[in-house]
């Protein structure tokens, strides 16, 4: 009897040396894939065991990452079937990323003001960075 094919999930490399815990790196990677539209609603995610094997992390790490995603309403689980991207997954993932971006931008602006930069310099810096990001695409 053939086993059903496992879904493919391409995540950026995760590292135990990174500042963030492994499960958070997995959560971020899954959210990124969902936000980018590479994992549409109702897409089957890899099993705990398959993803743990692919990423060389413990089963508990993957279970915690999936539990976080489920608590945020980004994925849902069906007993005996697996874990899937929820209908609201892309919108929720983008909303979380929006909040994170705003918090990071506030932190960056605060750092800049503490460094003595004024509003015009900060805006010019932001425009330059945005232009560099656009050019890199």
CSV table of C-alpha atoms in Angstrom, one decimal:
chain,number,residue,atom,x,y,z
A,1,UNK,CA,0.0,0.0,0.0
A,2,UNK,CA,1.4,3.4,-1.0
A,3,UNK,CA,1.6,6.1,1.6
A,4,UNK,CA,0.1,9.5,0.6
A,5,UNK,CA,2.7,12.1,-0.5
A,6,UNK,CA,3.8,14.4,2.2
A,7,UNK,CA,3.1,18.1,1.6
A,8,UNK,CA,6.2,20.3,0.9
A,9,UNK,CA,6.8,23.2,3.1
A,10,UNK,CA,9.8,25.4,2.3
A,11,UNK,CA,11.0,27.3,5.4
A,12,UNK,CA,14.0,29.5,5.7
A,13,UNK,CA,16.9,27.8,7.7
A,14,UNK,CA,16.3,27.7,11.4
A,15,UNK,CA,19.1,27.7,13.9
A,16,UNK,CA,19.5,26.9,17.6
A,17,UNK,CA,22.2,29.7,17.6
A,18,UNK,CA,19.6,32.3,16.6
A,19,UNK,CA,18.2,34.7,19.2
A,20,UNK,CA,14.7,33.4,18.9
A,21,UNK,CA,13.6,29.9,20.0
A,22,UNK,CA,13.3,27.2,17.3
A,23,UNK,CA,9.5,27.0,17.5
A,24,UNK,CA,9.2,30.7,16.9
A,25,UNK,CA,11.4,30.5,13.9
A,26,UNK,CA,9.1,27.8,12.5
A,27,UNK,CA,6.0,29.9,13.3
A,28,UNK,CA,7.5,32.9,11.5
A,29,UNK,CA,8.5,30.7,8.5
A,30,UNK,CA,5.0,29.2,8.2
A,31,UNK,CA,3.4,32.7,8.6
A,32,UNK,CA,5.7,34.0,5.9
A,33,UNK,CA,4.7,31.2,3.5
A,34,UNK,CA,1.0,31.8,4.2
A,35,UNK,CA,1.3,35.6,3.8
A,36,UNK,CA,3.1,35.2,0.5
A,37,UNK,CA,0.3,33.0,-0.8
A,38,UNK,CA,2.4,29.9,-1.2
A,39,UNK,CA,0.2,28.1,1.3
A,40,UNK,CA,-3.4,28.8,0.4
A,41,UNK,CA,-6.3,28.0,2.8
A,42,UNK,CA,-6.9,24.3,3.5
A,43,UNK,CA,-3.4,23.3,2.4
A,44,UNK,CA,-2.2,20.3,4.3
A,45,UNK,CA,1.0,21.0,6.3
A,46,UNK,CA,3.6,18.3,6.9
A,47,UNK,CA,3.1,16.0,9.8
A,48,UNK,CA,4.8,16.8,13.1
A,49,UNK,CA,7.2,13.9,12.5
A,50,UNK,CA,8.0,14.8,8.9
A,51,UNK,CA,8.7,18.5,9.6
A,52,UNK,CA,10.8,17.6,12.7
A,53,UNK,CA,12.8,15.3,10.5
A,54,UNK,CA,13.2,17.9,7.7
A,55,UNK,CA,14.3,20.6,10.1
A,56,UNK,CA,16.3,18.4,12.4
A,57,UNK,CA,14.4,19.6,15.4
A,58,UNK,CA,12.5,17.7,18.1
A,59,UNK,CA,8.9,16.6,17.7
A,60,UNK,CA,8.0,18.8,20.7
A,61,UNK,CA,9.4,21.9,18.9
A,62,UNK,CA,7.1,21.3,15.9
A,63,UNK,CA,4.1,20.5,18.1
A,64,UNK,CA,4.6,23.8,20.0
A,65,UNK,CA,5.0,25.8,16.7
A,66,UNK,CA,1.8,24.2,15.3
A,67,UNK,CA,0.0,24.9,18.7
A,68,UNK,CA,1.0,28.5,18.5
A,69,UNK,CA,-0.3,28.8,14.9
A,70,UNK,CA,-3.5,27.1,15.9
A,71,UNK,CA,-4.0,29.4,18.9
A,72,UNK,CA,-3.7,32.4,16.5
A,73,UNK,CA,-6.3,30.8,14.1
A,74,UNK,CA,-3.8,30.5,11.3
A,75,UNK,CA,-4.0,26.7,11.1
A,76,UNK,CA,-6.5,24.1,12.2
A,77,UNK,CA,-6.2,20.4,13.0
A,78,UNK,CA,-8.4,17.5,12.0
A,79,UNK,CA,-8.0,14.4,14.1
A,80,UNK,CA,-6.5,11.7,12.0
A,81,UNK,CA,-6.1,13.9,8.9
A,82,UNK,CA,-3.5,16.5,9.8
A,83,UNK,CA,-2.9,20.2,10.1
A,84,UNK,CA,-4.2,22.6,7.5
A,85,UNK,CA,-4.0,26.3,6.7
A,86,UNK,CA,-7.3,27.9,8.0
A,87,UNK,CA,-9.6,29.9,5.7
A,88,UNK,CA,-8.6,33.0,7.7
A,89,UNK,CA,-4.9,32.0,7.9
A,90,UNK,CA,-3.6,34.4,5.2
A,91,UNK,CA,-5.5,37.4,6.6
A,92,UNK,CA,-4.5,36.6,10.2
A,93,UNK,CA,-0.9,36.0,9.3
A,94,UNK,CA,-0.7,39.3,7.5
A,95,UNK,CA,-2.4,41.1,10.5
A,96,UNK,CA,0.2,39.6,12.9
A,97,UNK,CA,3.0,40.7,10.6
A,98,UNK,CA,1.4,44.2,10.3
A,99,UNK,CA,1.5,44.5,14.1
A,100,UNK,CA,5.0,43.2,14.3
A,101,UNK,CA,6.2,45.6,11.6
A,102,UNK,CA,4.6,48.6,13.4
A,103,UNK,CA,6.3,47.6,16.7
A,104,UNK,CA,9.7,47.2,15.0
A,105,UNK,CA,9.3,50.5,13.2
A,106,UNK,CA,8.4,52.2,16.5
A,107,UNK,CA,11.5,50.7,18.1
A,108,UNK,CA,13.7,51.8,15.2
A,109,UNK,CA,12.3,55.3,15.3
A,110,UNK,CA,12.9,55.5,19.0
A,111,UNK,CA,16.5,54.3,18.5
A,112,UNK,CA,17.0,56.9,15.8
A,113,UNK,CA,15.7,59.7,18.0
A,114,UNK,CA,17.9,58.6,20.9
A,115,UNK,CA,20.8,58.7,18.5
A,116,UNK,CA,20.0,62.3,17.8
A,117,UNK,CA,18.3,61.9,14.4
A,118,UNK,CA,15.5,64.3,13.6
A,119,UNK,CA,12.2,63.5,11.8
A,120,UNK,CA,13.6,64.6,8.4
A,121,UNK,CA,16.6,62.4,8.7
A,122,UNK,CA,14.6,59.5,9.9
A,123,UNK,CA,12.2,59.9,6.9
A,124,UNK,CA,15.1,60.1,4.5
A,125,UNK,CA,16.6,57.0,6.0
A,126,UNK,CA,13.3,55.2,5.7
A,127,UNK,CA,12.9,56.2,2.1
A,128,UNK,CA,16.4,55.1,1.2
A,129,UNK,CA,15.8,51.7,2.9
A,130,UNK,CA,12.5,51.3,1.1
A,131,UNK,CA,14.1,52.1,-2.2
A,132,UNK,CA,16.9,49.6,-1.5
A,133,UNK,CA,14.3,46.9,-0.8
A,134,UNK,CA,12.4,47.7,-4.0
A,135,UNK,CA,15.6,47.6,-6.0
A,136,UNK,CA,16.5,44.2,-4.5
A,137,UNK,CA,13.3,42.6,-5.8
